[in-house]
mmCIF file of N, CA and C in Angstrom:
data_model
loop_
_atom_site.group_PDB
_atom_site.id
_atom_site.type_symbol
_atom_site.label_atom_id
_atom_site.label_comp_id
_atom_site.label_asym_id
_atom_site.label_seq_id
_atom_site.Cartn_x
_atom_site.Cartn_y
_atom_site.Cartn_z
ATOM 1 N N MET A 306 21.278 -4.043 -229.297
ATOM 2 C CA MET A 306 21.255 -2.827 -230.354
ATOM 3 C C MET A 306 20.414 -4.188 -231.567
ATOM 4 N N GLU A 307 19.909 -3.495 -232.219
ATOM 5 C CA GLU A 307 19.100 -4.321 -233.429
ATOM 6 C C GLU A 307 20.155 -4.978 -234.029
ATOM 7 N N GLN A 308 20.023 -6.182 -234.324
ATOM 8 C CA GLN A 308 20.505 -6.725 -235.462
ATOM 9 C C GLN A 308 20.671 -5.416 -236.676
ATOM 10 N N THR A 309 19.733 -4.935 -237.036
ATOM 11 C CA THR A 309 19.901 -4.739 -238.480
ATOM 12 C C THR A 309 20.366 -3.253 -238.383
ATOM 13 N N VAL A 310 20.289 -2.252 -237.475
ATOM 14 C CA VAL A 310 20.837 -1.321 -237.027
ATOM 15 C C VAL A 310 22.492 -1.764 -236.504
ATOM 16 N N GLN A 311 22.547 -2.424 -236.178
ATOM 17 C CA GLN A 311 24.501 -3.112 -235.879
ATOM 18 C C GLN A 311 25.315 -3.370 -237.403
ATOM 19 N N ASN A 312 24.502 -3.868 -238.239
ATOM 20 C CA ASN A 312 24.978 -4.227 -239.714
ATOM 21 C C ASN A 312 24.888 -2.930 -240.633
ATOM 22 N N GLN A 313 23.987 -2.303 -239.853
ATOM 23 C CA GLN A 313 24.227 -0.423 -240.892
ATOM 24 C C GLN A 313 25.748 0.428 -240.294
ATOM 25 N N LEU A 314 25.267 -0.138 -238.686
ATOM 26 C CA LEU A 314 26.693 0.195 -238.294
ATOM 27 C C LEU A 314 27.957 0.156 -238.900
ATOM 28 N N ARG A 315 27.700 -1.094 -238.970
ATOM 29 C CA ARG A 315 29.166 -1.626 -239.510
ATOM 30 C C ARG A 315 29.806 -1.636 -240.613
ATOM 31 N N THR A 316 28.790 -1.634 -241.711
ATOM 32 C CA THR A 316 28.940 -1.525 -242.574
ATOM 33 C C THR A 316 29.278 0.337 -243.064
ATOM 34 N N GLN A 317 28.756 1.673 -241.901
ATOM 35 C CA GLN A 317 29.027 3.130 -242.121
ATOM 36 C C GLN A 317 30.672 2.594 -241.836
ATOM 37 N N LEU A 318 31.043 1.787 -240.372
ATOM 38 C CA LEU A 318 32.822 2.250 -240.230
ATOM 39 C C LEU A 318 33.583 1.441 -241.176
ATOM 40 N N MET A 319 32.615 0.541 -241.811
ATOM 41 C CA MET A 319 33.689 0.094 -243.297
ATOM 42 C C MET A 319 34.643 1.051 -243.684
ATOM 43 N N THR A 320 33.373 2.268 -244.412
ATOM 44 C CA THR A 320 33.500 3.243 -245.189
ATOM 45 C C THR A 320 34.541 4.470 -244.499
ATOM 46 N N THR A 321 34.143 4.480 -242.953
ATOM 47 C CA THR A 321 34.082 5.970 -242.496
ATOM 48 C C THR A 321 35.662 6.161 -241.610
ATOM 49 N N ASN A 322 35.528 4.634 -240.601
ATOM 50 C CA ASN A 322 36.641 4.451 -239.796
ATOM 51 C C ASN A 322 37.980 3.547 -240.830
ATOM 52 N N GLU A 323 39.067 3.859 -240.415
ATOM 53 C CA GLU A 323 40.416 3.413 -241.344
ATOM 54 C C GLU A 323 40.352 2.188 -240.054
ATOM 55 N N GLU A 324 40.772 2.106 -238.763
ATOM 56 C CA GLU A 324 40.955 1.332 -238.178
ATOM 57 C C GLU A 324 40.353 -0.047 -237.843
ATOM 58 N N PHE A 325 38.985 -0.134 -238.077
ATOM 59 C CA PHE A 325 37.700 -0.682 -238.138
ATOM 60 C C PHE A 325 38.012 -1.623 -239.386
ATOM 61 N N ARG A 326 38.349 -0.819 -240.623
ATOM 62 C CA ARG A 326 38.421 -1.455 -241.446
ATOM 63 C C ARG A 326 39.659 -2.234 -241.882
ATOM 64 N N ARG A 327 40.459 -1.932 -241.280
ATOM 65 C CA ARG A 327 41.770 -2.884 -240.594
ATOM 66 C C ARG A 327 41.622 -3.956 -240.094
ATOM 67 N N LEU A 328 40.913 -3.248 -239.424
ATOM 68 C CA LEU A 328 40.720 -4.713 -238.073
ATOM 69 C C LEU A 328 39.613 -6.159 -238.776
ATOM 70 N N ALA A 329 38.455 -4.933 -239.779
ATOM 71 C CA ALA A 329 38.233 -6.261 -240.550
ATOM 72 C C ALA A 329 38.798 -7.002 -241.385
ATOM 73 N N THR A 330 39.365 -6.479 -242.312
ATOM 74 C CA THR A 330 40.382 -6.998 -243.642
ATOM 75 C C THR A 330 41.589 -8.360 -242.864
ATOM 76 N N GLN A 331 41.808 -7.793 -241.793
ATOM 77 C CA GLN A 331 42.762 -8.968 -241.211
ATOM 78 C C GLN A 331 41.844 -10.014 -240.315
ATOM 79 N N HIS A 332 40.716 -9.338 -240.068
ATOM 80 C CA HIS A 332 40.232 -10.987 -238.923
ATOM 81 C C HIS A 332 39.701 -11.712 -240.445
ATOM 82 N N ALA A 333 39.581 -11.130 -241.530
ATOM 83 C CA ALA A 333 38.816 -11.938 -242.691
ATOM 84 C C ALA A 333 40.170 -12.724 -243.237
ATOM 85 N N ASP A 334 41.352 -12.150 -243.363
ATOM 86 C CA ASP A 334 42.068 -12.721 -244.038
ATOM 87 C C ASP A 334 42.880 -13.508 -242.598
ATOM 88 N N TYR A 335 42.648 -14.005 -241.543
ATOM 89 C CA TYR A 335 42.645 -15.255 -240.551
ATOM 90 C C TYR A 335 41.134 -16.434 -240.771
ATOM 91 N N ALA A 336 40.425 -15.447 -241.139
ATOM 92 C CA ALA A 336 39.525 -16.735 -241.259
ATOM 93 C C ALA A 336 39.581 -17.585 -242.961
ATOM 94 N N ARG A 337 40.356 -16.315 -243.668
ATOM 95 C CA ARG A 337 40.547 -17.737 -244.730
ATOM 96 C C ARG A 337 41.480 -18.550 -244.604
ATOM 97 N N ARG A 338 42.870 -17.843 -244.102
ATOM 98 C CA ARG A 338 43.960 -18.863 -243.739
ATOM 99 C C ARG A 338 43.435 -20.472 -242.889
ATOM 100 N N LEU A 339 41.983 -19.861 -241.936
ATOM 101 C CA LEU A 339 41.373 -20.792 -240.534
ATOM 102 C C LEU A 339 40.902 -22.126 -241.513
ATOM 103 N N ASP A 340 40.272 -21.053 -242.480
ATOM 104 C CA ASP A 340 39.581 -22.036 -243.850
ATOM 105 C C ASP A 340 40.338 -23.096 -244.152
ATOM 106 N N GLU A 341 41.291 -22.449 -244.990
ATOM 107 C CA GLU A 341 42.290 -23.802 -245.081
ATOM 108 C C GLU A 341 43.206 -24.958 -244.436
ATOM 109 N N LEU A 342 43.178 -24.280 -243.590
ATOM 110 C CA LEU A 342 43.656 -25.088 -242.476
ATOM 111 C C LEU A 342 43.026 -26.484 -242.255
ATOM 112 N N SER A 343 41.172 -25.972 -241.986
ATOM 113 C CA SER A 343 40.509 -26.899 -241.306
ATOM 114 C C SER A 343 40.033 -27.835 -242.888
ATOM 115 N N ALA A 344 40.440 -27.005 -244.307
ATOM 116 C CA ALA A 344 40.468 -28.748 -245.198
ATOM 117 C C ALA A 344 40.793 -28.963 -245.371
ATOM 118 N N ARG A 345 42.141 -29.193 -244.930
ATOM 119 C CA ARG A 345 43.427 -30.646 -244.764
ATOM 120 C C ARG A 345 42.526 -31.648 -243.905
ATOM 121 N N PRO A 346 43.493 -32.944 -244.075
ATOM 122 C CA PRO A 346 42.853 -33.857 -243.586
ATOM 123 C C PRO A 346 43.595 -34.524 -242.531
ATOM 124 N N TYR A 347 44.841 -33.717 -242.174
ATOM 125 C CA TYR A 347 45.471 -33.688 -241.566
ATOM 126 C C TYR A 347 46.872 -32.284 -241.129
ATOM 127 N N LEU A 348 47.395 -31.734 -239.942
ATOM 128 C CA LEU A 348 47.631 -30.968 -240.066
ATOM 129 C C LEU A 348 49.087 -31.270 -239.209
ATOM 130 N N THR A 349 50.284 -30.911 -239.553
ATOM 131 C CA THR A 349 51.635 -31.121 -238.667
ATOM 132 C C THR A 349 51.317 -30.186 -237.670
ATOM 133 N N GLU A 350 52.551 -30.454 -237.044
ATOM 134 C CA GLU A 350 52.013 -30.153 -235.874
ATOM 135 C C GLU A 350 52.571 -28.399 -235.673
ATOM 136 N N GLN A 351 53.024 -27.854 -236.932
ATOM 137 C CA GLN A 351 53.367 -26.502 -236.611
ATOM 138 C C GLN A 351 52.099 -25.490 -237.577
ATOM 139 N N GLU A 352 51.666 -26.536 -238.300
ATOM 140 C CA GLU A 352 49.733 -26.170 -239.148
ATOM 141 C C GLU A 352 48.865 -25.608 -237.228
ATOM 142 N N GLN A 353 49.268 -27.081 -236.533
ATOM 143 C CA GLN A 353 48.400 -26.725 -235.708
ATOM 144 C C GLN A 353 48.664 -25.660 -234.828
ATOM 145 N N LEU A 354 49.613 -25.322 -234.341
ATOM 146 C CA LEU A 354 50.493 -24.157 -233.742
ATOM 147 C C LEU A 354 49.920 -23.046 -234.146
ATOM 148 N N GLU A 355 49.750 -23.042 -235.439
ATOM 149 C CA GLU A 355 49.892 -21.941 -236.736
ATOM 150 C C GLU A 355 47.944 -21.804 -236.367
ATOM 151 N N GLU A 356 47.267 -22.505 -236.422
ATOM 152 C CA GLU A 356 46.101 -22.455 -235.751
ATOM 153 C C GLU A 356 45.491 -21.685 -234.586
ATOM 154 N N ILE A 357 45.977 -22.643 -233.490
ATOM 155 C CA ILE A 357 45.863 -21.836 -232.059
ATOM 156 C C ILE A 357 45.971 -20.511 -232.322
ATOM 157 N N ARG A 358 47.066 -19.604 -232.844
ATOM 158 C CA ARG A 358 47.464 -19.090 -232.559
ATOM 159 C C ARG A 358 46.269 -17.561 -233.826
ATOM 160 N N LEU A 359 46.142 -17.964 -235.228
ATOM 161 C CA LEU A 359 45.138 -17.654 -235.976
ATOM 162 C C LEU A 359 43.740 -17.032 -235.125
ATOM 163 N N LYS A 360 42.953 -18.144 -234.772
ATOM 164 C CA LYS A 360 42.147 -18.282 -233.728
ATOM 165 C C LYS A 360 42.376 -17.678 -232.240
ATOM 166 N N LYS A 361 43.308 -17.609 -231.617
ATOM 167 C CA LYS A 361 43.269 -16.177 -230.762
ATOM 168 C C LYS A 361 43.298 -14.628 -231.603
ATOM 169 N N LEU A 362 44.162 -14.851 -232.578
ATOM 170 C CA LEU A 362 44.498 -13.511 -232.776
ATOM 171 C C LEU A 362 42.944 -13.444 -233.367
ATOM 172 N N LYS A 363 42.744 -13.758 -234.453
ATOM 173 C CA LYS A 363 40.985 -13.388 -234.718
ATOM 174 C C LYS A 363 39.677 -13.070 -233.636
ATOM 175 N N LEU A 364 39.909 -13.541 -232.393
ATOM 176 C CA LEU A 364 39.384 -13.729 -231.329
ATOM 177 C C LEU A 364 39.381 -11.940 -231.245
ATOM 178 N N ARG A 365 40.714 -11.878 -231.005
ATOM 179 C CA ARG A 365 40.818 -10.404 -230.471
ATOM 180 C C ARG A 365 40.976 -9.307 -231.095
ATOM 181 N N LEU A 366 40.610 -9.885 -232.800
ATOM 182 C CA LEU A 366 39.704 -8.203 -234.004
ATOM 183 C C LEU A 366 39.184 -8.241 -233.648
ATOM 184 N N LYS A 367 38.557 -9.505 -232.851
ATOM 185 C CA LYS A 367 36.673 -9.160 -232.883
ATOM 186 C C LYS A 367 36.597 -7.939 -232.177
ATOM 187 N N ASP A 368 37.034 -8.778 -230.864
ATOM 188 C CA ASP A 368 36.869 -8.180 -229.499
ATOM 189 C C ASP A 368 37.189 -6.363 -229.559
ATOM 190 N N GLU A 369 38.288 -6.421 -230.572
ATOM 191 C CA GLU A 369 38.595 -4.990 -230.667
ATOM 192 C C GLU A 369 37.233 -4.157 -231.604
ATOM 193 N N MET A 370 37.241 -5.065 -232.767
ATOM 194 C CA MET A 370 35.941 -4.337 -233.864
ATOM 195 C C MET A 370 34.754 -3.933 -232.673
ATOM 196 N N HIS A 371 34.337 -5.042 -232.166
ATOM 197 C CA HIS A 371 33.277 -4.816 -231.214
ATOM 198 C C HIS A 371 33.293 -3.561 -230.021
ATOM 199 N N THR A 372 34.062 -3.123 -229.532
ATOM 200 C CA THR A 372 34.249 -1.983 -228.788
ATOM 201 C C THR A 372 35.060 -0.857 -229.947
ATOM 202 N N ILE A 373 35.077 -0.805 -231.381
ATOM 203 C CA ILE A 373 35.189 0.384 -231.603
ATOM 204 C C ILE A 373 33.317 0.682 -231.860
ATOM 205 N N LEU A 374 32.462 -0.283 -232.124
ATOM 206 C CA LEU A 374 31.174 -0.869 -232.755
ATOM 207 C C LEU A 374 30.768 -0.201 -231.684
ATOM 208 N N SER A 375 30.681 -1.104 -230.282
ATOM 209 C CA SER A 375 30.102 -0.028 -229.061
ATOM 210 C C SER A 375 29.909 1.030 -228.684
ATOM 211 N N HIS A 376 31.336 1.924 -229.484
ATOM 212 C CA HIS A 376 31.614 3.122 -228.996
ATOM 213 C C HIS A 376 31.045 4.448 -230.006
ATOM 214 N N ALA A 377 30.182 3.591 -231.171
ATOM 215 C CA ALA A 377 29.669 3.924 -232.363
ATOM 216 C C ALA A 377 28.791 4.532 -231.960
ATOM 217 N N SER A 378 28.365 5.794 -232.263
ATOM 218 C CA SER A 378 26.714 6.173 -232.397
ATOM 219 C C SER A 378 26.006 5.332 -233.078
ATOM 220 N N PRO A 379 24.814 5.164 -232.634
ATOM 221 C CA PRO A 379 23.679 4.226 -233.552
ATOM 222 C C PRO A 379 22.929 5.224 -234.413
ATOM 223 N N SER A 380 23.213 6.461 -234.320
ATOM 224 C CA SER A 380 22.652 7.033 -235.631
ATOM 225 C C SER A 380 23.832 7.705 -236.668
ATOM 226 N N GLU A 381 24.646 7.380 -236.546
ATOM 227 C CA GLU A 381 25.727 6.930 -237.324
ATOM 228 C C GLU A 381 25.195 6.313 -238.656
ATOM 229 N N ALA A 382 24.511 5.489 -237.988
ATOM 230 C CA ALA A 382 24.772 3.985 -239.335
ATOM 231 C C ALA A 382 23.112 4.392 -239.498
ATOM 232 N N VAL A 383 22.116 5.445 -239.526
ATOM 233 C CA VAL A 383 21.414 5.689 -240.398
ATOM 234 C C VAL A 383 20.935 7.149 -241.499
ATOM 235 N N SER A 384 22.377 7.546 -241.207
ATOM 236 C CA SER A 384 22.657 8.778 -241.621
ATOM 237 C C SER A 384 22.871 8.751 -243.011
#
């Protein structure tokens, strides 16, 4: 799928698909927390575990979003 069409479809899904929007919001929350953790010069053992857990959760959300995106019709993006 062409990148611009895919971006248009993502934008459309953000406004029309509640599940996709929820997943994208949660994904962004995890990304922000990972940014906070990566900005620290040292992570405690607990923070290291949190970082690993967040990376796995973030990847799972990305996969779920991709599944929704792949099942959406490209014609939805141009309407």
